[in-house]
C-alpha positions as a Python dict, from the first residue, in 0.01 Angstrom:
ca = {
    (1, 'M'): (0, 0, 0),
    (2, 'K'): (-330, -28, -171),
    (3, 'F'): (-431, -429, -120),
    (4, 'I'): (-289, -365, 255),
    (5, 'L'): (-522, -104, 293),
    (6, 'L'): (-830, -234, 149),
    (7, 'L'): (-738, -603, 400),
    (8, 'F'): (-701, -327, 666),
    (9, 'V'): (-1093, -217, 590),
    (10, 'S'): (-1221, -591, 605),
    (11, 'L'): (-1091, -725, 855),
    (12, 'I'): (-1252, -371, 1112),
    (13, 'F'): (-1597, -536, 951),
    (14, 'A'): (-1530, -872, 995),
    (15, 'S'): (-1455, -758, 1409),
    (16, 'C'): (-1761, -504, 1367),
    (17, 'S'): (-1969, -773, 1214),
    (18, 'K'): (-1896, -1067, 1526),
    (19, 'Q'): (-1904, -769, 1828),
    (20, 'N'): (-2289, -738, 1670),
    (21, 'D'): (-2354, -1105, 1672),
    (22, 'T'): (-2293, -1098, 2021),
    (23, 'Q'): (-2404, -790, 2158),
    (24, 'S'): (-2763, -784, 2051),
    (25, 'V'): (-3024, -1088, 1961),
    (26, 'T'): (-3408, -1127, 1844),
    (27, 'I'): (-3639, -1307, 1976),
    (28, 'Y'): (-4020, -1335, 1881),
    (29, 'V'): (-4218, -1480, 2189),
    (30, 'S'): (-4506, -1618, 2205),
    (31, 'E'): (-4527, -1687, 2584),
    (32, 'D'): (-4756, -1406, 2859),
    (33, 'Q'): (-4474, -1065, 2775),
    (34, 'V'): (-4568, -1040, 3136),
    (35, 'F'): (-4354, -1332, 3246),
    (36, 'S'): (-4125, -1360, 2988),
    (37, 'E'): (-4001, -1017, 2932),
    (38, 'P'): (-3853, -1046, 3334),
    (39, 'V'): (-3664, -1276, 3228),
    (40, 'L'): (-3482, -1152, 2932),
    (41, 'K'): (-3414, -882, 3121),
    (42, 'A'): (-3284, -1105, 3345),
    (43, 'F'): (-3031, -1234, 3012),
    (44, 'E'): (-3012, -871, 2936),
    (45, 'E'): (-2828, -804, 3334),
    (46, 'K'): (-2643, -1141, 3318),
    (47, 'T'): (-2514, -1127, 3031),
    (48, 'G'): (-2485, -751, 2843),
    (49, 'I'): (-2632, -883, 2583),
    (50, 'R'): (-2925, -669, 2448),
    (51, 'V'): (-3285, -879, 2335),
    (52, 'N'): (-3474, -718, 2102),
    (53, 'A'): (-3824, -928, 2165),
    (54, 'V'): (-4119, -935, 1997),
    (55, 'Y'): (-4417, -1095, 2159),
    (56, 'D'): (-4780, -1234, 2028),
    (57, 'S'): (-5075, -957, 2117),
    (58, 'E'): (-5373, -1134, 2235),
    (59, 'E'): (-5553, -1065, 1941),
    (60, 'S'): (-5277, -1387, 1764),
    (61, 'K'): (-5214, -1586, 2072),
    (62, 'S'): (-4940, -1836, 1966),
    (63, 'T'): (-5014, -1799, 1552),
    (64, 'G'): (-4894, -1485, 1508),
    (65, 'V'): (-4511, -1440, 1592),
    (66, 'M'): (-4549, -1798, 1410),
    (67, 'N'): (-4678, -1681, 1118),
    (68, 'R'): (-4415, -1407, 1110),
    (69, 'L'): (-4146, -1653, 1080),
    (70, 'I'): (-4319, -1836, 833),
    (71, 'A'): (-4316, -1535, 587),
    (72, 'E'): (-3969, -1413, 671),
    (73, 'K'): (-3824, -1772, 598),
    (74, 'N'): (-3629, -1642, 359),
    (75, 'N'): (-3510, -1320, 493),
    (76, 'P'): (-3509, -1409, 891),
    (77, 'Q'): (-3581, -1087, 1104),
    (78, 'A'): (-3526, -1338, 1384),
    (79, 'D'): (-3236, -1521, 1576),
    (80, 'V'): (-3469, -1737, 1830),
    (81, 'Y'): (-3855, -1847, 1895),
    (82, 'W'): (-3935, -1883, 2233),
    (83, 'A'): (-4289, -2074, 2188),
    (84, 'N'): (-4550, -2085, 2480),
    (85, 'E'): (-4622, -2528, 2340),
    (86, 'P'): (-4397, -2794, 2083),
    (87, 'I'): (-4707, -2801, 1874),
    (88, 'R'): (-4576, -2438, 1681),
    (89, 'A'): (-4188, -2570, 1721),
    (90, 'E'): (-4331, -2893, 1522),
    (91, 'V'): (-4504, -2642, 1214),
    (92, 'L'): (-4170, -2458, 1223),
    (93, 'R'): (-3919, -2726, 1179),
    (94, 'K'): (-4217, -2962, 938),
    (95, 'K'): (-4073, -2623, 748),
    (96, 'D'): (-3712, -2613, 795),
    (97, 'I'): (-3740, -2273, 961),
    (98, 'L'): (-3520, -2410, 1251),
    (99, 'V'): (-3117, -2554, 1305),
    (100, 'P'): (-3042, -2762, 1497),
    (101, 'Y'): (-2931, -2663, 1881),
    (102, 'E'): (-2760, -2927, 2198),
    (103, 'S'): (-2780, -2660, 2474),
    (104, 'P'): (-2627, -2789, 2716),
    (105, 'N'): (-2881, -2634, 2997),
    (106, 'A'): (-3007, -2947, 2744),
    (107, 'K'): (-2871, -3244, 2965),
    (108, 'G'): (-3074, -3185, 3234),
    (109, 'I'): (-3412, -3204, 3061),
    (110, 'P'): (-3625, -3519, 3066),
    (111, 'E'): (-3622, -3635, 2680),
    (112, 'E'): (-3985, -3685, 2609),
    (113, 'F'): (-3921, -3304, 2678),
    (114, 'K'): (-3717, -3286, 2363),
    (115, 'Q'): (-3666, -3322, 2037),
    (116, 'K'): (-3458, -3602, 1998),
    (117, 'E'): (-3288, -3397, 1677),
    (118, 'H'): (-3211, -3115, 1930),
    (119, 'Y'): (-3474, -2918, 1713),
    (120, 'W'): (-3630, -2777, 1914),
    (121, 'T'): (-3579, -2816, 2347),
    (122, 'G'): (-3895, -2812, 2646),
    (123, 'F'): (-3856, -2587, 2970),
    (124, 'S'): (-4140, -2440, 3237),
    (125, 'A'): (-4490, -2661, 3172),
    (126, 'R'): (-4757, -2578, 3254),
    (127, 'V'): (-4992, -2942, 3266),
    (128, 'R'): (-5352, -3029, 3272),
    (129, 'L'): (-5546, -3067, 3560),
    (130, 'F'): (-5837, -3051, 3772),
    (131, 'I'): (-5963, -2699, 3985),
    (132, 'V'): (-6222, -2832, 4162),
    (133, 'N'): (-6482, -2656, 4416),
    (134, 'K'): (-6457, -2703, 4735),
    (135, 'N'): (-6801, -2800, 4820),
    (136, 'A'): (-6840, -3049, 4549),
    (137, 'E'): (-6972, -3402, 4707),
    (138, 'M'): (-6779, -3642, 4478),
    (139, 'V'): (-6383, -3535, 4332),
    (140, 'P'): (-6290, -3650, 3961),
    (141, 'A'): (-5942, -3813, 3882),
    (142, 'S'): (-5971, -3909, 3541),
    (143, 'V'): (-6037, -3682, 3269),
    (144, 'F'): (-6246, -3956, 3142),
    (145, 'D'): (-6455, -3888, 3467),
    (146, 'Y'): (-6623, -3645, 3254),
    (147, 'A'): (-6812, -3896, 3113),
    (148, 'K'): (-6935, -4088, 3433),
    (149, 'P'): (-7346, -4044, 3487),
    (150, 'E'): (-7232, -3904, 3820),
    (151, 'F'): (-7056, -3603, 3709),
    (152, 'K'): (-7356, -3562, 3456),
    (153, 'G'): (-7453, -3187, 3461),
    (154, 'K'): (-7139, -3066, 3693),
    (155, 'G'): (-6846, -3093, 3522),
    (156, 'V'): (-6739, -2741, 3272),
    (157, 'I'): (-6383, -2761, 3029),
    (158, 'A'): (-6305, -2423, 2730),
    (159, 'N'): (-6401, -2453, 2456),
    (160, 'P'): (-6189, -2763, 2237),
    (161, 'L'): (-6185, -2550, 1899),
    (162, 'F'): (-5845, -2315, 2179),
    (163, 'G'): (-5557, -2266, 2314),
    (164, 'T'): (-5446, -2594, 2520),
    (165, 'T'): (-5777, -2746, 2554),
    (166, 'T'): (-5716, -2782, 2183),
    (167, 'S'): (-5339, -2972, 2180),
    (168, 'H'): (-5498, -3172, 2526),
    (169, 'M'): (-5810, -3315, 2265),
    (170, 'A'): (-5520, -3407, 1991),
    (171, 'A'): (-5277, -3535, 2240),
    (172, 'L'): (-5596, -3779, 2323),
    (173, 'F'): (-5656, -3885, 1957),
    (174, 'T'): (-5267, -3964, 1976),
    (175, 'L'): (-5262, -4178, 2221),
    (176, 'L'): (-5620, -4321, 2209),
    (177, 'G'): (-5699, -4358, 1857),
    (178, 'D'): (-6024, -4182, 1654),
    (179, 'A'): (-6195, -4435, 1707),
    (180, 'N'): (-6148, -4429, 2118),
    (181, 'A'): (-6106, -4031, 2127),
    (182, 'K'): (-6459, -3918, 1929),
    (183, 'Q'): (-6657, -4224, 2166),
    (184, 'F'): (-6534, -4051, 2482),
    (185, 'L'): (-6614, -3699, 2338),
    (186, 'E'): (-6987, -3799, 2239),
    (187, 'Q'): (-6985, -3982, 2593),
    (188, 'M'): (-6847, -3617, 2740),
    (189, 'K'): (-7139, -3480, 2496),
    (190, 'A'): (-7449, -3685, 2631),
    (191, 'N'): (-7351, -3644, 2998),
    (192, 'N'): (-7412, -3279, 2961),
    (193, 'V'): (-7042, -3122, 2975),
    (194, 'A'): (-7025, -2694, 3005),
    (195, 'I'): (-6852, -2502, 2702),
    (196, 'A'): (-6675, -2216, 2826),
    (197, 'T'): (-6452, -1926, 2629),
    (198, 'S'): (-6148, -2013, 2815),
    (199, 'N'): (-5964, -2174, 3084),
    (200, 'G'): (-5976, -1867, 3254),
    (201, 'E'): (-6383, -1850, 3238),
    (202, 'S'): (-6356, -2266, 3365),
    (203, 'A'): (-6141, -2218, 3670),
    (204, 'D'): (-6421, -1898, 3738),
    (205, 'L'): (-6739, -2102, 3724),
    (206, 'V'): (-6576, -2365, 3865),
    (207, 'A'): (-6452, -2103, 4177),
    (208, 'S'): (-6829, -1913, 4172),
    (209, 'G'): (-6949, -2297, 4291),
    (210, 'K'): (-7212, -2297, 3995),
    (211, 'Y'): (-6962, -2611, 3847),
    (212, 'D'): (-6789, -2907, 4049),
    (213, 'F'): (-6466, -2904, 3829),
    (214, 'A'): (-6348, -2852, 3579),
    (215, 'L'): (-6014, -2918, 3331),
    (216, 'V'): (-5709, -2641, 3325),
    (217, 'D'): (-5374, -2544, 3292),
    (218, 'S'): (-5187, -2573, 3589),
    (219, 'D'): (-5118, -2171, 3586),
    (220, 'D'): (-5549, -2119, 3610),
    (221, 'A'): (-5575, -2307, 3915),
    (222, 'V'): (-5306, -2165, 4124),
    (223, 'S'): (-5408, -1839, 4016),
    (224, 'R'): (-5697, -1881, 4161),
    (225, 'L'): (-5588, -2047, 4481),
    (226, 'K'): (-5381, -1739, 4548),
    (227, 'Q'): (-5689, -1559, 4531),
    (228, 'H'): (-5860, -1787, 4806),
    (229, 'A'): (-6126, -1936, 4642),
    (230, 'P'): (-6312, -2206, 4738),
    (231, 'V'): (-6104, -2481, 4517),
    (232, 'S'): (-5830, -2761, 4552),
    (233, 'I'): (-5627, -2888, 4262),
    (234, 'I'): (-5659, -3203, 4177),
    (235, 'Y'): (-5332, -3445, 3921),
    (236, 'P'): (-5628, -3656, 3700),
    (237, 'D'): (-5554, -4029, 3550),
    (238, 'Q'): (-5223, -4072, 3845),
    (239, 'K'): (-5288, -4475, 3924),
    (240, 'E'): (-5092, -4738, 3746),
    (241, 'G'): (-5289, -4853, 3471),
    (242, 'E'): (-5403, -4466, 3396),
    (243, 'T'): (-5247, -4218, 3086),
    (244, 'G'): (-5118, -3995, 3328),
    (245, 'L'): (-5145, -3533, 3294),
    (246, 'F'): (-5073, -3360, 2983),
    (247, 'V'): (-4768, -3148, 3000),
    (248, 'I'): (-4738, -2807, 2779),
    (249, 'P'): (-4389, -2694, 2803),
    (250, 'N'): (-4248, -2361, 2723),
    (251, 'T'): (-4015, -2449, 2357),
    (252, 'V'): (-3681, -2233, 2285),
    (253, 'M'): (-3574, -2294, 1891),
    (254, 'L'): (-3261, -2133, 1701),
    (255, 'I'): (-3313, -2071, 1329),
    (256, 'T'): (-3273, -2094, 1045),
    (257, 'H'): (-2932, -1830, 926),
    (258, 'A'): (-3027, -1601, 1241),
    (259, 'K'): (-2886, -1300, 1196),
    (260, 'H'): (-2690, -1326, 1586),
    (261, 'P'): (-2593, -1794, 1612),
    (262, 'E'): (-2345, -1629, 1902),
    (263, 'A'): (-2608, -1401, 2091),
    (264, 'A'): (-2895, -1669, 2000),
    (265, 'K'): (-2667, -1971, 2120),
    (266, 'K'): (-2611, -1805, 2509),
    (267, 'L'): (-2986, -1771, 2468),
    (268, 'I'): (-3085, -2029, 2451),
    (269, 'D'): (-2867, -2198, 2754),
    (270, 'F'): (-2978, -1936, 2946),
    (271, 'L'): (-3336, -2050, 2895),
    (272, 'L'): (-3291, -2379, 2916),
    (273, 'S'): (-3107, -2310, 3267),
    (274, 'P'): (-3244, -2378, 3648),
    (275, 'E'): (-3252, -2016, 3690),
    (276, 'T'): (-3522, -1876, 3472),
    (277, 'E'): (-3723, -2259, 3596),
    (278, 'E'): (-3656, -2082, 3927),
    (279, 'I'): (-3828, -1757, 3761),
    (280, 'L'): (-4116, -1876, 3590),
    (281, 'A'): (-4199, -2153, 3890),
    (282, 'F'): (-4262, -1831, 4093),
    (283, 'A'): (-4407, -1558, 3865),
    (284, 'D'): (-4785, -1529, 3885),
    (285, 'C'): (-4849, -1813, 3567),
    (286, 'A'): (-4658, -2077, 3843),
    (287, 'Q'): (-4482, -2298, 3599),
    (288, 'I'): (-4329, -2644, 3662),
    (289, 'P'): (-3981, -2707, 3632),
    (290, 'L'): (-3841, -3009, 3454),
    (291, 'H'): (-3509, -3013, 3543),
    (292, 'K'): (-3452, -3174, 3898),
    (293, 'G'): (-3397, -3012, 4219),
    (294, 'V'): (-3511, -2626, 4106),
    (295, 'K'): (-3709, -2434, 4377),
    (296, 'I'): (-4092, -2442, 4371),
    (297, 'P'): (-4427, -2291, 4530),
    (298, 'A'): (-4522, -2466, 4719),
    (299, 'S'): (-4919, -2511, 4549),
    (300, 'L'): (-4702, -2721, 4292),
    (301, 'K'): (-4553, -3124, 4239),
    (302, 'P'): (-4260, -3153, 4095),
    (303, 'I'): (-4209, -3329, 3763),
    (304, 'S'): (-4103, -3598, 3925),
    (305, 'E'): (-4380, -3708, 4130),
    (306, 'L'): (-4601, -3615, 3842),
    (307, 'K'): (-4685, -3942, 3629),
    (308, 'V'): (-4708, -3744, 3267),
    (309, 'M'): (-4850, -3802, 2927),
    (310, 'K'): (-4672, -4020, 2676),
    (311, 'I'): (-4719, -3775, 2391),
    (312, 'D'): (-4528, -3782, 1991),
    (313, 'Y'): (-4539, -3421, 1999),
    (314, 'A'): (-4439, -3413, 1628),
    (315, 'R'): (-4759, -3673, 1512),
    (316, 'E'): (-4999, -3435, 1814),
    (317, 'A'): (-4883, -3189, 1531),
    (318, 'D'): (-5020, -3322, 1307),
    (319, 'E'): (-5356, -3489, 1482),
    (320, 'M'): (-5456, -3127, 1544),
    (321, 'I'): (-5510, -3034, 1236),
    (322, 'K'): (-5733, -3268, 1130),
    (323, 'I'): (-5910, -3359, 1428),
    (324, 'Q'): (-6034, -2952, 1362),
    (325, 'P'): (-6367, -2993, 1148),
    (326, 'Y'): (-6496, -3304, 1331),
    (327, 'L'): (-6428, -3080, 1682),
    (328, 'K'): (-6674, -2846, 1549),
    (329, 'A'): (-6954, -3057, 1441),
    (330, 'W'): (-6970, -3132, 1841),
    (331, 'L'): (-6909, -2839, 1941),
    (332, 'D'): (-7177, -2749, 1689),
    (333, 'R'): (-7382, -3023, 1773),
}
């Protein structure tokens, strides 16, 4: 009788544990809360699964929750991580904080935006493009126009030690090799490129007419178009033989020893769905879907019509750490 009672109690606990596993999920988020929160609420409404979200603060943007995941490695509190680019995903993968998960919704996403062993998958991307003042006499067509004499003193770029400009620089070093990338940056310096504090400030300097062009994230450019600033968008390096533009997808990943693995997988499936990509395309962040056929605003081009830079994000993660001393010295000169 005692054995039967203990068995009954254990079954109840097992049932409750399984129920809790599917009724809530904890996600750490580096994407801006103003854009990510509506997506997570849509998931809650669709599935009935409660989402506990922990967001990066502006002060620790893109590194705060990543560092928390590293600190919690032996006692994970998160089930899922939504990063706003692939570099942090690669850092976590190398530290054995992620476990592979191949979502059925990943099948429609191009291979270059997925980790080959399914440790992370990309979705809803920003691209690096030019915002150009409409009064500019000459329009740049390539990132390497920053170094051409005819554009001397006309271009501005965000501080390369921070944010997506750092990622873009690391991509160029990966693509060109150290010697060629450094030569390009030295030519930029000699060409009097201006340095702004951020992509947003770069876009504002172009909108005001102080500079003719800037390399920024697509959301910075689209927001100025929505504000009716006198600017246009140029997608760089799209010709035959050119590098293509740098793409920065969001990434989502499953945490090792997640407490709610079934709910976590459902959330990952939702984030990788065309439904989520449409939400983010029409939000103010104006992110470009990676699935084909998703509706997008008229101000954006679909990813299938763009020539994309071929990048190994794992190599880029290593390169970004390696080039920091050089970028600091370049900036201080």
